[in-house]
PDB file of C-alpha atoms in Angstrom:
ATOM      1  CA  ASP A 704       0.290   0.290   0.049  1.00  0.00           C
ATOM      2  CA  ALA A 705       1.629   3.330  -1.155  1.00  0.00           C
ATOM      3  CA  GLY A 706       2.644   6.077   0.811  1.00  0.00           C
ATOM      4  CA  VAL A 707       1.972   9.452   0.274  1.00  0.00           C
ATOM      5  CA  THR A 708       4.480  10.700  -2.431  1.00  0.00           C
ATOM      6  CA  GLN A 709       5.617  13.550  -4.153  1.00  0.00           C
ATOM      7  CA  SER A 710       7.604  15.239  -6.818  1.00  0.00           C
ATOM      8  CA  PRO A 711       9.196  16.102  -7.357  1.00  0.00           C
ATOM      9  CA  THR A 712      11.318  14.873  -5.318  1.00  0.00           C
ATOM     10  CA  HIS A 713      14.486  18.236  -5.433  1.00  0.00           C
ATOM     11  CA  LEU A 714      13.803  21.559  -7.503  1.00  0.00           C
ATOM     12  CA  ILE A 715      16.159  24.182  -8.361  1.00  0.00           C
ATOM     13  CA  LYS A 716      14.736  27.484  -9.748  1.00  0.00           C
ATOM     14  CA  THR A 717      15.645  30.812 -10.033  1.00  0.00           C
ATOM     15  CA  ARG A 718      13.771  34.408  -8.348  1.00  0.00           C
ATOM     16  CA  GLY A 719      10.742  34.622 -10.107  1.00  0.00           C
ATOM     17  CA  GLN A 720      10.386  32.228 -11.995  1.00  0.00           C
ATOM     18  CA  GLN A 721       7.671  29.948 -11.094  1.00  0.00           C
ATOM     19  CA  VAL A 722       6.731  25.865  -9.744  1.00  0.00           C
ATOM     20  CA  THR A 723       4.896  23.338  -9.215  1.00  0.00           C
ATOM     21  CA  LEU A 724       4.837  20.557  -6.612  1.00  0.00           C
ATOM     22  CA  ARG A 725       2.689  17.886  -6.874  1.00  0.00           C
ATOM     23  CA  CYS A 726       0.860  15.424  -3.886  1.00  0.00           C
ATOM     24  CA  SER A 727      -0.680  11.251  -4.717  1.00  0.00           C
ATOM     25  CA  PRO A 728      -2.426  10.826  -0.909  1.00  0.00           C
ATOM     26  CA  LYS A 729      -2.201   7.314   0.188  1.00  0.00           C
ATOM     27  CA  SER A 730      -4.801   4.755  -0.100  1.00  0.00           C
ATOM     28  CA  GLY A 731      -7.809   5.960   0.995  1.00  0.00           C
ATOM     29  CA  HIS A 732      -7.301   9.050   1.749  1.00  0.00           C
ATOM     30  CA  ASP A 733      -9.804  12.433   0.400  1.00  0.00           C
ATOM     31  CA  THR A 734      -7.820  15.606   2.752  1.00  0.00           C
ATOM     32  CA  VAL A 735      -4.213  16.678   1.475  1.00  0.00           C
ATOM     33  CA  SER A 736      -2.696  19.759   3.645  1.00  0.00           C
ATOM     34  CA  TRP A 737       0.644  21.474   2.301  1.00  0.00           C
ATOM     35  CA  TYR A 738       3.464  22.552   4.729  1.00  0.00           C
ATOM     36  CA  GLN A 739       6.409  24.269   3.981  1.00  0.00           C
ATOM     37  CA  GLN A 740       9.694  23.135   6.343  1.00  0.00           C
ATOM     38  CA  ALA A 741      13.094  25.774   6.136  1.00  0.00           C
ATOM     39  CA  LEU A 742      16.254  24.900   6.844  1.00  0.00           C
ATOM     40  CA  GLY A 743      16.149  24.256  10.944  1.00  0.00           C
ATOM     41  CA  GLN A 744      12.430  23.713  11.575  1.00  0.00           C
ATOM     42  CA  GLY A 745       9.294  22.920  11.609  1.00  0.00           C
ATOM     43  CA  PRO A 746       7.114  22.602   9.621  1.00  0.00           C
ATOM     44  CA  GLN A 747       4.519  25.584   9.234  1.00  0.00           C
ATOM     45  CA  PHE A 748       0.941  24.919   7.353  1.00  0.00           C
ATOM     46  CA  ILE A 749       0.107  26.396   4.074  1.00  0.00           C
ATOM     47  CA  PHE A 750      -3.475  25.069   2.978  1.00  0.00           C
ATOM     48  CA  GLN A 751      -5.886  22.213   3.130  1.00  0.00           C
ATOM     49  CA  TYR A 752      -7.874  20.982   0.437  1.00  0.00           C
ATOM     50  CA  TYR A 753     -11.156  18.302   0.552  1.00  0.00           C
ATOM     51  CA  GLU A 754     -13.478  17.761  -2.172  1.00  0.00           C
ATOM     52  CA  GLU A 755     -11.505  20.259  -4.394  1.00  0.00           C
ATOM     53  CA  GLU A 756     -11.562  22.969  -2.236  1.00  0.00           C
ATOM     54  CA  GLU A 757      -9.324  24.515   0.180  1.00  0.00           C
ATOM     55  CA  ARG A 758     -10.332  24.238   3.012  1.00  0.00           C
ATOM     56  CA  GLN A 759      -8.484  26.196   5.818  1.00  0.00           C
ATOM     57  CA  ARG A 760      -5.174  28.420   5.139  1.00  0.00           C
ATOM     58  CA  GLY A 761      -2.394  29.431   7.049  1.00  0.00           C
ATOM     59  CA  ASN A 762      -0.686  32.083   6.877  1.00  0.00           C
ATOM     60  CA  PHE A 763       1.566  32.207   3.741  1.00  0.00           C
ATOM     61  CA  PRO A 764       0.763  35.508   0.403  1.00  0.00           C
ATOM     62  CA  ASP A 765      -1.070  35.038  -2.172  1.00  0.00           C
ATOM     63  CA  ARG A 766       1.624  33.479  -4.558  1.00  0.00           C
ATOM     64  CA  PHE A 767       0.552  30.466  -2.786  1.00  0.00           C
ATOM     65  CA  SER A 768      -2.324  28.840  -4.170  1.00  0.00           C
ATOM     66  CA  GLY A 769      -2.539  25.153  -5.290  1.00  0.00           C
ATOM     67  CA  HIS A 770      -5.459  22.606  -6.348  1.00  0.00           C
ATOM     68  CA  GLN A 771      -7.117  19.362  -5.734  1.00  0.00           C
ATOM     69  CA  PHE A 772      -8.147  16.861  -8.720  1.00  0.00           C
ATOM     70  CA  PRO A 773     -11.259  14.266  -8.250  1.00  0.00           C
ATOM     71  CA  ASN A 774      -9.079  11.436  -7.506  1.00  0.00           C
ATOM     72  CA  TYR A 775      -7.743  13.272  -4.287  1.00  0.00           C
ATOM     73  CA  SER A 776      -4.398  14.623  -5.438  1.00  0.00           C
ATOM     74  CA  SER A 777      -2.789  17.788  -4.976  1.00  0.00           C
ATOM     75  CA  GLU A 778      -0.690  20.455  -6.560  1.00  0.00           C
ATOM     76  CA  LEU A 779       1.350  24.291  -4.713  1.00  0.00           C
ATOM     77  CA  ASN A 780       2.323  26.283  -6.698  1.00  0.00           C
ATOM     78  CA  VAL A 781       4.258  29.107  -6.230  1.00  0.00           C
ATOM     79  CA  ASN A 782       4.184  32.110  -8.355  1.00  0.00           C
ATOM     80  CA  ALA A 783       7.031  34.758  -7.940  1.00  0.00           C
ATOM     81  CA  LEU A 784       9.696  33.194  -6.371  1.00  0.00           C
ATOM     82  CA  LEU A 785      11.648  34.745  -3.749  1.00  0.00           C
ATOM     83  CA  LEU A 786      14.947  33.682  -2.213  1.00  0.00           C
ATOM     84  CA  GLY A 787      12.670  32.466   1.178  1.00  0.00           C
ATOM     85  CA  ASP A 788      10.639  30.010  -0.811  1.00  0.00           C
ATOM     86  CA  SER A 789      13.967  27.957  -0.281  1.00  0.00           C
ATOM     87  CA  ALA A 790      12.455  24.722   1.591  1.00  0.00           C
ATOM     88  CA  LEU A 791      11.020  21.131   2.406  1.00  0.00           C
ATOM     89  CA  TYR A 792       7.172  21.010   1.175  1.00  0.00           C
ATOM     90  CA  LEU A 793       5.528  18.557   2.305  1.00  0.00           C
ATOM     91  CA  CYS A 794       1.833  16.595   1.612  1.00  0.00           C
ATOM     92  CA  ALA A 795       0.160  14.846   4.336  1.00  0.00           C
ATOM     93  CA  SER A 796      -3.289  13.348   3.913  1.00  0.00           C
ATOM     94  CA  SER A 797      -5.379  12.058   6.309  1.00  0.00           C
ATOM     95  CA  SER A 798      -9.303  11.110   5.801  1.00  0.00           C
ATOM     96  CA  PHE A 799     -11.822  13.758   5.836  1.00  0.00           C
ATOM     97  CA  GLN A 800     -14.397  11.913   8.030  1.00  0.00           C
ATOM     98  CA  GLY A 801     -11.079   9.166   9.628  1.00  0.00           C
ATOM     99  CA  HIS A 802      -9.643  10.858  13.198  1.00  0.00           C
ATOM    100  CA  HIS A 803      -6.518   8.526  12.329  1.00  0.00           C
ATOM    101  CA  GLY A 804      -4.291  11.516  11.800  1.00  0.00           C
ATOM    102  CA  TYR A 805      -2.258  12.167   9.018  1.00  0.00           C
ATOM    103  CA  THR A 806       0.618  10.510   6.986  1.00  0.00           C
ATOM    104  CA  PHE A 807       2.984  12.651   5.511  1.00  0.00           C
ATOM    105  CA  GLY A 808       4.907  12.615   2.515  1.00  0.00           C
ATOM    106  CA  SER A 809       9.133  13.211   1.793  1.00  0.00           C
ATOM    107  CA  GLY A 810       9.436  16.069   0.930  1.00  0.00           C
ATOM    108  CA  THR A 811       9.910  18.188  -2.263  1.00  0.00           C
ATOM    109  CA  ARG A 812      13.591  20.480  -1.858  1.00  0.00           C
ATOM    110  CA  LEU A 813      13.174  23.286  -3.235  1.00  0.00           C
ATOM    111  CA  THR A 814      15.767  25.419  -4.028  1.00  0.00           C
ATOM    112  CA  VAL A 815      15.567  29.287  -4.750  1.00  0.00           C
ATOM    113  CA  VAL A 816      18.529  30.237  -6.495  1.00  0.00           C
TER     114      VAL A 816
ATOM    115  CA  GLY B1056       3.190  31.533  12.179  1.00  0.00           C
ATOM    116  CA  GLN B1057       3.291  30.190  15.122  1.00  0.00           C
ATOM    117  CA  GLN B1058       5.689  28.150  16.319  1.00  0.00           C
ATOM    118  CA  LEU B1059       5.767  25.689  19.232  1.00  0.00           C
ATOM    119  CA  ASN B1060       8.873  26.297  21.734  1.00  0.00           C
ATOM    120  CA  GLN B1061      10.934  23.228  22.295  1.00  0.00           C
ATOM    121  CA  SER B1062      13.599  22.107  24.827  1.00  0.00           C
ATOM    122  CA  PRO B1063      16.613  21.501  24.988  1.00  0.00           C
ATOM    123  CA  GLN B1064      16.808  22.564  20.966  1.00  0.00           C
ATOM    124  CA  SER B1065      19.615  19.369  20.526  1.00  0.00           C
ATOM    125  CA  MET B1066      20.914  16.310  22.632  1.00  0.00           C
ATOM    126  CA  PHE B1067      23.934  14.907  22.969  1.00  0.00           C
ATOM    127  CA  ILE B1068      23.501  11.459  25.165  1.00  0.00           C
ATOM    128  CA  GLN B1069      25.142   7.931  25.257  1.00  0.00           C
ATOM    129  CA  GLU B1070      23.289   4.976  24.074  1.00  0.00           C
ATOM    130  CA  GLY B1071      21.044   3.388  27.237  1.00  0.00           C
ATOM    131  CA  GLU B1072      20.538   6.869  28.431  1.00  0.00           C
ATOM    132  CA  ASP B1073      17.115   8.411  28.995  1.00  0.00           C
ATOM    133  CA  VAL B1074      15.928  11.021  26.585  1.00  0.00           C
ATOM    134  CA  SER B1075      13.721  13.688  28.078  1.00  0.00           C
ATOM    135  CA  MET B1076      12.130  16.598  26.005  1.00  0.00           C
ATOM    136  CA  ASN B1077       9.434  19.146  26.681  1.00  0.00           C
ATOM    137  CA  CYS B1078       7.021  21.742  24.538  1.00  0.00           C
ATOM    138  CA  THR B1079       4.786  24.782  25.162  1.00  0.00           C
ATOM    139  CA  SER B1080       2.623  27.304  24.309  1.00  0.00           C
ATOM    140  CA  SER B1081       1.309  30.392  25.000  1.00  0.00           C
ATOM    141  CA  SER B1082      -2.146  28.781  23.963  1.00  0.00           C
ATOM    142  CA  ILE B1083      -4.275  25.888  24.768  1.00  0.00           C
ATOM    143  CA  PHE B1084      -4.797  22.854  22.467  1.00  0.00           C
ATOM    144  CA  ASN B1085      -7.304  20.232  22.683  1.00  0.00           C
ATOM    145  CA  THR B1086      -4.801  17.549  20.739  1.00  0.00           C
ATOM    146  CA  TRP B1087      -1.052  17.431  21.209  1.00  0.00           C
ATOM    147  CA  LEU B1088       0.873  15.245  19.045  1.00  0.00           C
ATOM    148  CA  TRP B1089       4.553  14.363  18.719  1.00  0.00           C
ATOM    149  CA  TYR B1090       6.610  13.534  15.832  1.00  0.00           C
ATOM    150  CA  LYS B1091       9.831  11.923  15.019  1.00  0.00           C
ATOM    151  CA  GLN B1092      11.169  13.018  11.136  1.00  0.00           C
ATOM    152  CA  ASP B1093      14.311  11.354   9.838  1.00  0.00           C
ATOM    153  CA  PRO B1094      16.785  12.961   7.090  1.00  0.00           C
ATOM    154  CA  GLY B1095      15.773  13.243   3.361  1.00  0.00           C
ATOM    155  CA  GLU B1096      11.945  11.795   5.118  1.00  0.00           C
ATOM    156  CA  GLY B1097       8.469  13.526   6.434  1.00  0.00           C
ATOM    157  CA  PRO B1098       7.561  13.679   9.832  1.00  0.00           C
ATOM    158  CA  VAL B1099       5.872  10.224  11.651  1.00  0.00           C
ATOM    159  CA  LEU B1100       3.736  10.351  14.302  1.00  0.00           C
ATOM    160  CA  LEU B1101       5.071   8.636  17.504  1.00  0.00           C
ATOM    161  CA  ILE B1102       2.569   8.534  20.222  1.00  0.00           C
ATOM    162  CA  ALA B1103      -1.022  11.414  19.932  1.00  0.00           C
ATOM    163  CA  LEU B1104      -2.752  13.205  23.541  1.00  0.00           C
ATOM    164  CA  TYR B1105      -6.494  13.721  22.887  1.00  0.00           C
ATOM    165  CA  LYS B1106      -6.616  14.778  27.132  1.00  0.00           C
ATOM    166  CA  ALA B1107      -4.862  16.937  29.812  1.00  0.00           C
ATOM    167  CA  GLY B1108      -3.250  15.002  32.288  1.00  0.00           C
ATOM    168  CA  GLU B1109      -3.427  12.381  30.151  1.00  0.00           C
ATOM    169  CA  LEU B1110      -0.179   9.755  30.044  1.00  0.00           C
ATOM    170  CA  THR B1111       0.099   7.313  26.801  1.00  0.00           C
ATOM    171  CA  SER B1112       2.752   5.392  26.502  1.00  0.00           C
ATOM    172  CA  ASN B1113       4.115   3.318  22.665  1.00  0.00           C
ATOM    173  CA  GLY B1114       6.790   1.308  24.081  1.00  0.00           C
ATOM    174  CA  ARG B1115      10.114   2.405  25.225  1.00  0.00           C
ATOM    175  CA  LEU B1116       8.202   6.192  24.347  1.00  0.00           C
ATOM    176  CA  THR B1117       6.342   8.010  27.189  1.00  0.00           C
ATOM    177  CA  ALA B1118       4.316  11.445  26.339  1.00  0.00           C
ATOM    178  CA  GLN B1119       2.034  13.817  28.804  1.00  0.00           C
ATOM    179  CA  PHE B1120      -0.797  16.236  27.763  1.00  0.00           C
ATOM    180  CA  GLY B1121       0.346  19.018  29.783  1.00  0.00           C
ATOM    181  CA  ILE B1122      -3.183  19.915  32.051  1.00  0.00           C
ATOM    182  CA  THR B1123      -3.141  23.447  31.286  1.00  0.00           C
ATOM    183  CA  ARG B1124      -2.963  21.991  27.948  1.00  0.00           C
ATOM    184  CA  LYS B1125      -0.239  24.773  26.907  1.00  0.00           C
ATOM    185  CA  ASP B1126       2.156  22.274  27.355  1.00  0.00           C
ATOM    186  CA  SER B1127       3.615  18.344  26.581  1.00  0.00           C
ATOM    187  CA  PHE B1128       6.518  16.335  27.712  1.00  0.00           C
ATOM    188  CA  LEU B1129       8.605  13.049  26.355  1.00  0.00           C
ATOM    189  CA  ASN B1130      10.177  10.652  27.512  1.00  0.00           C
ATOM    190  CA  ILE B1131      12.386   8.453  25.436  1.00  0.00           C
ATOM    191  CA  SER B1132      13.590   5.412  28.093  1.00  0.00           C
ATOM    192  CA  ALA B1133      16.755   3.300  27.443  1.00  0.00           C
ATOM    193  CA  SER B1134      18.183   4.989  23.592  1.00  0.00           C
ATOM    194  CA  ILE B1135      19.398   3.235  20.061  1.00  0.00           C
ATOM    195  CA  PRO B1136      20.692   4.192  18.032  1.00  0.00           C
ATOM    196  CA  SER B1137      17.332   4.882  15.865  1.00  0.00           C
ATOM    197  CA  ASP B1138      16.024   6.946  18.176  1.00  0.00           C
ATOM    198  CA  VAL B1139      18.050   9.428  15.837  1.00  0.00           C
ATOM    199  CA  GLY B1140      16.270  12.204  14.679  1.00  0.00           C
ATOM    200  CA  ILE B1141      14.526  15.151  14.440  1.00  0.00           C
ATOM    201  CA  TYR B1142      11.403  15.591  17.563  1.00  0.00           C
ATOM    202  CA  PHE B1143       8.450  17.336  16.839  1.00  0.00           C
ATOM    203  CA  CYS B1144       5.779  17.932  18.871  1.00  0.00           C
ATOM    204  CA  ALA B1145       2.690  19.212  17.526  1.00  0.00           C
ATOM    205  CA  GLY B1146      -0.860  20.987  19.034  1.00  0.00           C
ATOM    206  CA  GLN B1147      -3.929  20.611  17.226  1.00  0.00           C
ATOM    207  CA  LEU B1148      -7.512  23.069  18.562  1.00  0.00           C
ATOM    208  CA  SER B1149      -9.276  19.155  18.001  1.00  0.00           C
ATOM    209  CA  PHE B1150      -8.134  15.815  16.862  1.00  0.00           C
ATOM    210  CA  GLY B1151      -8.810  14.939  13.066  1.00  0.00           C
ATOM    211  CA  ASN B1152      -8.793  17.291   9.781  1.00  0.00           C
ATOM    212  CA  GLU B1153      -7.758  20.571  12.049  1.00  0.00           C
ATOM    213  CA  LYS B1154      -3.669  21.858  10.804  1.00  0.00           C
ATOM    214  CA  LEU B1155      -1.247  20.964  13.170  1.00  0.00           C
ATOM    215  CA  THR B1156       1.025  23.557  14.822  1.00  0.00           C
ATOM    216  CA  PHE B1157       4.756  22.512  14.779  1.00  0.00           C
ATOM    217  CA  GLY B1158       7.628  22.886  17.729  1.00  0.00           C
ATOM    218  CA  THR B1159      10.669  24.170  16.978  1.00  0.00           C
ATOM    219  CA  GLY B1160      12.141  20.478  16.688  1.00  0.00           C
ATOM    220  CA  THR B1161      14.644  18.723  18.823  1.00  0.00           C
ATOM    221  CA  ARG B1162      17.373  17.061  17.679  1.00  0.00           C
ATOM    222  CA  LEU B1163      19.046  14.203  19.209  1.00  0.00           C
ATOM    223  CA  THR B1164      22.055  12.625  18.801  1.00  0.00           C
ATOM    224  CA  ILE B1165      23.669   9.314  20.320  1.00  0.00           C
ATOM    225  CA  ILE B1166      27.689   9.497  21.165  1.00  0.00           C
ATOM    226  CA  PRO B1167      29.044   6.261  19.938  1.00  0.00           C
TER     227      PRO B1167
END
């Protein structure tokens, strides 16, 4: 049973560019949350998607946007990249009706140069 | 964004020693969680706590939900090499799909 799958694993982008990160949730999960983890810090909540809608949002600018597809997979888009956007981006899936918590993927390491 | 305060920031111990770490918040949480993160991986849930004052064990790990609901503690007994990693606490207003607010992390290193 595959867990949470994220792609790509590593990415290097130039300041000002746009990036799209992808996440496939664990089988049986229908909710996807995204977190940003800067080096040496704990993960910070970006937003959560359920039924293809954004349900919760953390304190991130509008440059960060997302999407959820009918198969529950999700994308995180970041526009006008800044050097400070360099981080590990984690996807976590869960079951909206369940109470079994989150399963995290291994993340996408984004470096902005 | 808010991050919970964890202490110590790092620990250097010998194999077989016991470990204690804690996490404090300026606001109340109704669920406390402890995660471990290995290099190149996402966090993995170790223990979940749902009630103030609750003490829960998972093998050599024991965690407590502080009575004020603003703190939590994690103890690891008889540490082994695979305990090396970064430990994060996380608070939730309610268990389930509520967002997680993570701590700053405690890095555990075992000295040979």
